[in-house]
Coordinates of C-alpha atoms and ligand atoms in Angstrom, one line a residue:
X740 CA 14.7 -33.4 -63.0
X741 CA 13.0 -30.2 -61.7
X742 CA 9.8 -29.0 -60.7
X743 CA 9.2 -26.6 -63.3
X744 CA 6.2 -29.2 -65.3
X745 CA 3.4 -28.6 -67.4
X746 CA 0.3 -29.8 -67.1
X747 CA -2.7 -29.0 -69.1
X748 CA -0.4 -26.8 -71.3
X749 CA 0.1 -24.6 -68.2
X750 CA 3.4 -24.4 -67.0
X751 CA 3.3 -25.4 -62.9
X752 CA 6.1 -24.7 -60.2
X753 CA 5.7 -27.3 -58.3
X754 CA 1.9 -27.4 -57.6
X755 CA 1.6 -23.9 -58.3
X756 CA 0.5 -22.2 -61.9
X757 CA 3.3 -20.1 -62.9
X758 CA 0.4 -17.5 -64.4
X759 CA -1.0 -17.2 -60.9
X760 CA 2.2 -16.4 -59.5
X761 CA 3.1 -13.5 -62.5
X762 CA -0.4 -11.9 -61.1
X763 CA 0.7 -11.3 -57.8
X764 CA 4.7 -10.7 -58.9
X765 CA 5.8 -8.0 -61.2
X766 CA 7.5 -9.6 -64.5
X767 CA 10.3 -9.9 -65.1
X768 CA 10.8 -11.9 -61.7
X769 CA 12.6 -15.0 -61.3
X770 CA 11.1 -18.3 -59.4
X771 CA 12.6 -20.9 -57.3
X772 CA 11.7 -24.1 -56.3
X773 CA 12.6 -25.0 -53.1
X774 CA 12.2 -28.9 -53.9
X775 CA 13.9 -28.5 -56.3
X776 CA 16.7 -27.1 -54.5
X777 CA 17.0 -29.4 -51.6
X778 CA 16.7 -32.5 -54.2
X779 CA 19.4 -31.1 -56.1
X780 CA 21.8 -30.7 -53.0
X781 CA 20.9 -34.4 -51.8
X782 CA 21.5 -36.1 -54.9
X783 CA 25.1 -34.8 -54.6
X784 CA 24.8 -35.8 -50.7
X785 CA 23.8 -39.3 -51.3
X786 CA 26.0 -39.8 -54.2
X787 CA 28.9 -39.3 -51.5
X788 CA 27.3 -40.0 -48.4
X789 CA 29.9 -43.4 -47.8
X790 CA 32.7 -40.5 -47.4
X791 CA 30.4 -38.0 -45.5
X792 CA 31.4 -35.2 -47.7
X793 CA 31.1 -31.1 -46.3
X794 CA 28.8 -29.9 -49.7
X795 CA 29.5 -25.9 -49.5
X796 CA 26.6 -24.8 -51.6
X797 CA 29.0 -22.1 -54.1
X798 CA 27.0 -19.0 -53.7
X799 CA 28.1 -17.3 -56.4
X800 CA 25.8 -18.9 -58.7
X801 CA 22.7 -18.0 -56.8
X802 CA 23.4 -15.9 -53.2
X803 CA 19.1 -14.6 -52.5
X804 CA 19.8 -15.5 -48.6
X805 CA 16.3 -17.4 -48.9
X806 CA 18.1 -20.0 -50.9
X807 CA 21.2 -20.0 -49.1
X808 CA 19.1 -20.6 -46.1
X809 CA 17.0 -23.6 -47.6
X810 CA 20.7 -25.1 -48.2
X811 CA 21.8 -24.6 -45.4
X812 CA 19.1 -25.6 -43.0
X813 CA 19.2 -28.9 -45.4
X814 CA 22.6 -29.6 -44.1
X815 CA 24.8 -27.5 -46.8
X816 CA 27.9 -25.4 -46.2
X817 CA 29.1 -22.3 -48.3
X818 CA 31.3 -21.7 -50.8
X819 CA 32.3 -18.1 -50.7
X820 CA 34.6 -15.6 -52.9
X821 CA 34.0 -12.2 -50.7
X822 CA 33.0 -9.8 -47.7
X823 CA 29.8 -9.5 -49.5
X824 CA 28.8 -13.4 -50.2
X825 CA 30.2 -13.9 -46.1
X826 CA 27.4 -11.1 -44.9
X827 CA 25.0 -13.4 -46.9
X828 CA 26.3 -16.6 -45.4
X829 CA 26.0 -14.9 -41.7
X830 CA 22.4 -13.9 -42.8
X831 CA 21.5 -18.0 -42.8
X832 CA 22.5 -18.7 -39.8
X833 CA 25.3 -21.0 -41.1
X834 CA 27.9 -22.4 -38.9
X835 CA 31.2 -20.6 -39.8
X836 CA 33.0 -24.0 -39.7
X837 CA 30.9 -25.2 -43.0
X838 CA 32.2 -21.8 -45.0
X839 CA 35.2 -22.1 -47.2
X840 CA 36.5 -19.1 -49.1
X841 CA 38.5 -18.9 -52.4
X842 CA 38.9 -16.1 -54.9
X843 CA 41.9 -15.0 -56.5
X844 CA 41.5 -11.6 -54.7
X845 CA 40.7 -11.1 -51.5
X846 CA 41.2 -8.0 -49.3
X847 CA 42.4 -7.1 -45.9
X848 CA 39.0 -6.1 -44.6
X849 CA 37.6 -8.9 -46.3
X850 CA 40.4 -11.7 -44.8
X851 CA 40.0 -9.8 -41.5
X852 CA 36.3 -10.5 -41.2
X853 CA 36.3 -13.8 -42.4
X854 CA 38.8 -14.3 -39.3
X855 CA 36.5 -12.9 -37.0
X856 CA 33.8 -15.0 -38.2
X857 CA 35.6 -18.3 -38.1
X858 CA 35.0 -20.1 -41.1
X859 CA 36.4 -23.1 -41.6
X860 CA 39.5 -22.3 -44.3
X861 CA 40.5 -19.7 -46.8
X862 CA 41.2 -21.1 -50.1
X863 CA 44.5 -19.7 -50.6
X864 CA 45.3 -18.6 -54.8
X865 CA 48.6 -16.9 -54.1
X866 CA 51.9 -16.4 -52.1
X867 CA 51.1 -12.7 -51.6
X868 CA 47.9 -13.6 -50.7
X869 CA 49.4 -16.3 -47.6
X870 CA 51.5 -13.6 -46.5
X871 CA 48.2 -10.9 -45.9
X872 CA 46.4 -13.7 -43.8
X873 CA 49.4 -14.5 -42.1
X874 CA 50.1 -11.0 -41.3
X875 CA 46.0 -10.7 -40.2
X876 CA 46.2 -13.8 -37.9
X877 CA 49.1 -12.3 -36.8
X878 CA 47.4 -9.5 -35.2
X879 CA 44.1 -11.1 -34.0
X880 CA 47.1 -13.3 -32.6
X881 CA 45.1 -16.5 -33.7
X882 CA 45.7 -19.8 -35.8
X883 CA 44.1 -19.6 -38.8
X884 CA 43.0 -23.0 -41.6
X885 CA 44.0 -22.6 -44.9
X886 CA 43.7 -24.6 -48.1
X887 CA 46.7 -24.2 -51.1
X888 CA 44.4 -24.0 -54.6
X889 CA 46.3 -25.9 -57.0
X890 CA 46.0 -25.4 -60.6
X891 CA 46.1 -28.6 -61.9
X892 CA 46.3 -28.0 -65.7
X893 CA 43.5 -29.9 -67.1
X894 CA 41.2 -28.9 -69.8
X895 CA 37.5 -29.2 -68.8
X896 CA 36.2 -28.6 -72.4
X897 CA 33.8 -25.8 -71.7
X898 CA 33.6 -22.3 -72.5
X899 CA 36.9 -20.7 -72.3
X900 CA 35.5 -18.0 -69.8
X901 CA 34.4 -20.6 -66.9
X902 CA 37.9 -22.6 -67.6
X903 CA 40.2 -22.5 -64.4
X904 CA 42.0 -25.3 -64.2
X905 CA 44.1 -25.2 -67.5
X906 CA 47.5 -23.6 -66.1
X907 CA 47.5 -20.5 -68.2
X908 CA 44.3 -19.2 -66.0
X909 CA 44.8 -16.8 -62.9
X910 CA 43.4 -19.4 -60.4
X911 CA 45.6 -21.5 -58.0
X912 CA 49.1 -22.0 -57.9
X913 CA 51.1 -24.6 -60.0
X914 CA 52.4 -27.7 -58.6
X915 CA 56.2 -26.9 -58.0
X916 CA 54.9 -23.9 -56.0
X917 CA 52.3 -25.5 -54.0
X918 CA 55.4 -27.7 -53.3
X919 CA 57.7 -24.9 -51.9
X920 CA 55.1 -23.3 -50.0
X921 CA 54.6 -26.9 -48.3
X922 CA 58.7 -26.3 -47.4
X923 CA 58.0 -23.3 -46.0
X924 CA 55.5 -23.9 -43.5
X925 CA 57.9 -22.1 -40.8
X926 CA 57.3 -18.9 -42.5
X927 CA 53.5 -18.5 -42.1
X928 CA 53.8 -19.3 -38.0
X929 CA 50.2 -18.3 -37.9
X930 CA 48.7 -20.4 -40.3
X931 CA 47.5 -24.0 -40.7
X932 CA 47.9 -25.9 -43.7
X933 CA 45.3 -28.0 -43.6
X934 CA 44.1 -29.1 -47.4
X935 CA 44.5 -28.6 -51.0
X936 CA 42.0 -27.3 -53.2
X937 CA 41.0 -27.8 -56.8
X938 CA 37.7 -26.1 -59.2
X939 CA 38.6 -27.2 -62.8
X940 CA 35.9 -25.1 -64.7
X941 CA 32.5 -24.7 -64.3
X942 CA 29.7 -26.8 -66.7
X943 CA 31.7 -29.5 -67.1
X944 CA 29.6 -32.5 -68.2
X945 CA 32.4 -35.1 -68.6
X946 CA 34.3 -36.9 -65.8
X947 CA 37.1 -37.5 -67.1
X948 CA 38.9 -34.3 -66.7
X949 CA 37.7 -34.2 -62.6
X950 CA 39.3 -37.7 -62.7
X951 CA 42.8 -36.7 -64.0
X952 CA 42.7 -33.3 -61.9
X953 CA 41.9 -35.7 -58.7
X954 CA 44.8 -38.4 -59.7
X955 CA 47.6 -35.6 -60.5
X956 CA 46.4 -33.8 -56.6
X957 CA 46.5 -37.0 -54.9
X958 CA 49.8 -38.9 -56.6
X959 CA 51.7 -35.4 -56.4
X960 CA 50.5 -35.3 -51.8
X961 CA 51.8 -38.8 -51.9
X962 CA 54.8 -38.6 -53.8
X963 CA 55.9 -35.7 -51.8
X964 CA 54.5 -37.7 -48.7
X965 CA 52.4 -33.8 -48.2
X966 CA 50.0 -34.3 -45.1
X967 CA 46.9 -32.7 -45.4
X968 CA 43.2 -33.2 -43.7
X969 CA 41.3 -32.2 -46.4
X970 CA 40.7 -32.2 -50.1
X971 CA 38.5 -29.5 -51.5
X972 CA 37.3 -30.8 -55.3
X973 CA 35.6 -28.0 -56.2
X974 CA 32.6 -27.5 -58.2
X975 CA 31.9 -27.5 -61.9
X976 CA 29.3 -30.2 -62.6
X977 CA 27.5 -29.7 -65.9
X978 CA 23.6 -30.0 -66.1
X979 CA 21.0 -29.8 -68.8
X980 CA 20.0 -26.9 -70.3
X981 CA 19.3 -28.4 -73.5
X982 CA 20.9 -31.2 -75.3
X983 CA 23.7 -32.0 -73.0
X984 CA 24.1 -35.6 -71.4
X985 CA 25.9 -34.3 -68.4
X986 CA 27.4 -37.4 -65.9
X987 CA 24.8 -37.3 -62.7
X988 CA 25.8 -37.1 -59.4
X989 CA 26.1 -41.4 -58.8
X990 CA 27.8 -41.8 -62.1
X991 CA 30.3 -38.8 -60.8
X992 CA 31.0 -40.8 -57.6
X993 CA 31.0 -43.7 -58.5
X994 CA 33.8 -42.5 -60.7
X995 CA 35.8 -40.7 -58.4
X996 CA 35.3 -42.4 -54.8
X997 CA 37.7 -45.3 -54.7
X998 CA 40.6 -42.6 -55.3
X999 CA 38.9 -40.4 -52.6
X1000 CA 38.1 -43.5 -50.0
X1001 CA 41.7 -44.7 -50.4
X1002 CA 43.4 -41.0 -49.5
X1003 CA 41.5 -41.2 -46.6
X1004 CA 40.9 -37.3 -46.6
X1005 CA 38.2 -35.1 -45.4
X1006 CA 36.0 -34.0 -49.0
X1007 CA 34.8 -31.1 -49.7
X1008 CA 32.4 -30.7 -53.0
X1009 CA 31.5 -26.7 -53.8
X1010 CA 28.6 -27.5 -56.7
X1011 CA 26.7 -24.6 -57.7
X1012 CA 24.8 -24.9 -60.9
X1013 CA 24.2 -28.6 -60.0
X1014 CA 22.1 -27.6 -57.2
X1015 CA 20.7 -23.9 -58.4
X1016 CA 20.7 -24.2 -62.4
X1017 CA 17.5 -26.2 -62.9
X1018 CA 15.7 -24.6 -59.5
X1019 CA 14.9 -21.4 -61.0
X1020 CA 13.2 -20.1 -64.1
X1021 CA 12.8 -16.1 -65.6
X1022 CA 9.7 -15.3 -66.1
X1023 CA 9.1 -12.4 -68.7
X1024 CA 6.0 -10.6 -70.6
X1025 CA 5.5 -10.0 -74.1
X1026 CA 5.8 -5.9 -75.0
X1027 CA 5.3 -6.5 -78.6
X1028 CA 6.7 -8.9 -81.7
X1029 CA 8.3 -7.0 -84.9
X1030 CA 8.4 -8.4 -88.2
X1031 CA 11.1 -7.4 -90.5
X1032 CA 12.0 -8.6 -93.8
X1033 CA 14.8 -10.6 -91.8
X1034 CA 13.7 -11.6 -88.5
X1035 CA 10.8 -12.0 -86.5
X1036 CA 11.1 -10.2 -82.9
X1037 CA 9.5 -11.2 -79.8
X1038 CA 10.5 -8.0 -77.7
X1039 CA 10.0 -8.9 -74.2
X1040 CA 9.9 -7.0 -70.6
X1041 CA 13.8 -8.9 -69.6
X1042 CA 17.0 -9.4 -71.4
X1043 CA 20.8 -9.0 -70.5
X1044 CA 20.3 -6.9 -67.5
X1045 CA 18.3 -9.8 -66.0
X1046 CA 20.2 -12.9 -67.5
X1047 CA 23.6 -11.9 -69.3
X1048 CA 24.4 -15.8 -70.2
X1049 CA 23.1 -15.4 -73.7
X1050 CA 24.8 -12.7 -74.3
X1051 CA 28.0 -13.4 -72.6
X1052 CA 28.6 -17.0 -73.2
X1053 CA 25.5 -17.4 -76.2
X1054 CA 24.3 -19.6 -73.6
X1055 CA 21.5 -21.9 -74.5
X1056 CA 18.3 -21.3 -72.2
X1057 CA 15.1 -23.1 -73.2
X1058 CA 11.9 -20.4 -73.7
X1059 CA 8.7 -21.8 -73.2
X1060 CA 5.3 -20.1 -72.8
X1061 CA 4.1 -20.2 -69.7
X1062 CA 0.6 -20.8 -71.1
X1063 CA -0.1 -22.9 -74.8
X1064 CA -3.0 -21.5 -76.4
X1065 CA -5.5 -24.3 -77.0
X1066 CA -6.4 -22.0 -80.3
X1067 CA -2.8 -22.3 -81.5
X1068 CA -3.6 -23.8 -84.9
X1069 CA -0.4 -21.9 -86.1
X1070 CA 2.7 -24.2 -86.8
X1071 CA 5.5 -22.4 -84.4
X1072 CA 7.8 -19.7 -85.9
X1073 CA 11.0 -19.0 -86.1
X1074 CA 12.2 -15.8 -83.9
X1075 CA 14.2 -13.9 -82.0
X1076 CA 13.7 -13.6 -78.2
X1077 CA 15.0 -10.1 -77.5
X1078 CA 15.0 -7.6 -74.5
X1079 CA 14.4 -3.6 -74.4
X1080 CA 18.0 -2.8 -73.8
X1081 CA 20.0 -0.4 -76.7
X1082 CA 22.1 -3.4 -77.8
X1083 CA 22.0 -5.7 -80.7
X1084 CA 23.2 -8.3 -78.2
X1085 CA 20.6 -7.7 -76.0
X1086 CA 19.0 -11.2 -76.3
X1087 CA 17.6 -14.2 -74.4
X1088 CA 17.2 -16.6 -77.6
X1089 CA 17.9 -16.6 -81.2
X1090 CA 16.2 -19.0 -83.8
X1091 CA 13.6 -19.9 -81.4
X1092 CA 10.5 -21.7 -82.8
X1093 CA 7.2 -20.4 -80.6
X1094 CA 3.9 -20.3 -81.5
X1095 CA 2.4 -17.4 -82.2
X1096 CA 3.2 -14.4 -79.3
X1097 CA 0.9 -11.6 -78.3
X1098 CA 1.2 -8.4 -75.9
X1099 CA 1.1 -9.7 -72.9
X1100 CA 1.5 -13.4 -73.3
X1101 CA 4.2 -14.9 -70.1
X1102 CA 7.6 -16.6 -71.4
X1103 CA 9.9 -18.7 -69.0
X1104 CA 13.1 -18.9 -69.5
X1105 CA 14.6 -22.3 -68.2
X1106 CA 17.8 -23.1 -66.0
X1107 CA 18.0 -19.4 -64.7
X1108 CA 18.7 -20.1 -61.2
X1109 CA 22.4 -20.3 -61.4
X1110 CA 24.3 -17.3 -62.5
X1111 CA 21.3 -15.6 -63.7
X1112 CA 19.9 -12.8 -60.9
X1113 CA 23.7 -13.1 -59.6
X1114 CA 24.9 -12.0 -62.5
X1115 CA 22.4 -9.0 -63.4
X1116 CA 22.7 -5.1 -63.4
X1117 CA 21.3 -2.0 -63.5
X1118 CA 22.3 -1.6 -66.9
X1119 CA 19.5 0.7 -68.9
X1120 CA 18.8 1.9 -65.4
X1121 CA 16.3 -0.9 -65.3
X1122 CA 15.4 -2.0 -61.8
X1123 CA 16.5 -5.2 -60.7
X1124 CA 14.1 -8.0 -61.1
X1125 CA 12.2 -9.4 -58.2
X1126 CA 12.7 -13.0 -57.0
X1127 CA 9.9 -15.3 -55.6
X1128 CA 10.0 -18.7 -54.4
X1129 CA 7.8 -22.0 -54.0
X1130 CA 8.0 -23.5 -50.8
X1131 CA 5.6 -26.7 -50.3
X1132 CA 2.8 -24.8 -52.6
X1133 CA 3.3 -21.6 -51.1
X1134 CA 4.4 -18.9 -53.0
X1135 CA 6.9 -16.1 -50.7
X1136 CA 8.6 -12.8 -52.6
X1137 CA 12.2 -13.7 -51.6
X1138 CA 13.3 -10.1 -52.8
X1139 CA 11.2 -7.6 -54.4
X1140 CA 11.2 -5.7 -57.6
X1141 CA 13.7 -2.7 -57.3
X1142 CA 12.5 0.8 -57.4
X1143 CA 13.9 3.8 -59.5
X1144 CA 14.7 4.9 -56.1
X1145 CA 17.0 2.0 -55.1
X1146 CA 18.4 2.7 -58.9
X1147 CA 19.7 6.3 -57.6
X1148 CA 20.6 5.0 -53.9
X1149 CA 24.2 6.4 -53.0
X1150 CA 24.3 9.0 -55.9
X1151 CA 24.6 12.8 -55.2
X1152 CA 24.4 16.1 -57.3
X1153 CA 27.6 18.1 -55.5
X1154 CA 26.4 21.5 -54.7
X1155 CA 28.8 23.2 -57.4
X1156 CA 26.6 21.6 -59.6
X1157 CA 23.4 22.6 -58.4
X1158 CA 23.8 26.1 -59.4
X1159 CA 22.5 27.7 -62.5
X1160 CA 25.9 29.1 -63.7
Ligands
LIG1033 N1 33.8 -23.2 -56.6 C1 35.0 -22.5 -57.3 C2 36.3 -22.0 -56.8 C3 34.5 -21.4 -58.0 O1 35.4 -20.8 -58.9 C4 32.8 -21.6 -58.9 C5 32.5 -20.9 -60.0 C6 32.4 -23.2 -58.4 C7 32.9 -23.7 -57.3 C8 30.8 -23.7 -58.5 O2 31.0 -23.7 -60.0 P1 29.7 -24.5 -60.8 O3 29.6 -25.7 -59.7 O4 28.1 -23.4 -60.5 O5 29.9 -24.7 -61.8 N2 29.2 -17.6 -64.5 C9 29.3 -18.8 -65.2 C10 30.1 -19.4 -64.4 C11 31.5 -19.2 -63.5 C12 32.2 -19.9 -62.6 C13 32.7 -19.4 -61.7 N3 33.4 -20.4 -60.5 C14 28.2 -18.9 -65.8 O6 26.9 -18.1 -66.1 O7 28.1 -20.0 -66.4

């Protein structure tokens, strides 16, 4: 459930008309519902309440500091993957002991910043990285907590680009190497190896691969009598974009809770999309319609630079008119909703059935709250979109639309090029 609903043929975010917001905020813009964000966070929290898990929202799915603050204020921790995300996390007032840090390529300066801030632990993805963190910890004369990310080699049945728990990906370590690490703890005197971590993939609709992976890890820990405090089971819960039928937080919990309870480990979850995906939409304006002998194109003021998921993964996002015309007697037509960029791959939706669109009409791209703004770019020198949030029926601009000046910030023309000859 989310708070983007039609009332009297008009799209609302909570109790605010999206069309009214578009009068205040220039299109294209992302729009988030605070209530949906918090509701989705609570769904997970409540489903796992009996084991009091730490739910660390995955910042990469939506890193706007207002979104992060909304979740932190309601009790969430944060899952980060870079110094930039750590910087954002710090602006939210999150307790450092509720931050976990994953990623295969952590730089030394990033590691040092995270140690200084006192995060809960690093999810370590290679032996080289262990050595690097050991060196940093030694330099600070500190004991640093880490969890080893295990690659459980399961098939999560999702898009190849977002599969992470298969043996042939760059993520985590195989069981044999993990075993070796636990046996050579003394090589890392400044590290406390306190946990294990998995993350098998994203938009995973079925609970079975999660169950397989968790089972494999727990059996491994038991078999080799490996003693840890934490088991971070990652994120990856799939959501509804169109006709998917994903497990609910409740059914997911029901499936794995018995195993987790028995293990007596402290459990961490890292959901991103589950919390933010359906908490946001992208609002865009129709610039032109163009009828060619083969297609009808609806050309809008947003495209792959704002939301790259359709182009990158042929991901489906529902597209709806923000206002359904009373007079639209015409049957919906098959159209391509495309952006202004100079690429054939620049589309938001193909083969969509929409009523006749006119210049200036608004469209909403649904389910755009996760991996929307965070994957946006300035391609074709297009300023990044604004972001707004409805909180208790009031609209707040939480990021203004970029300006042309923002586009060239940090760039300069060397003097030698300024001379005419
Ligand atoms: N934990 C780790 C270690 C991750 O790598 C990820 C996502 C998550 C948690 C959160 O996963 P989620 O709950 O959001 O599925 N750009 C792609 C998704 C990439 C996911 C990367 N890792 C997309 O637009 O579908």
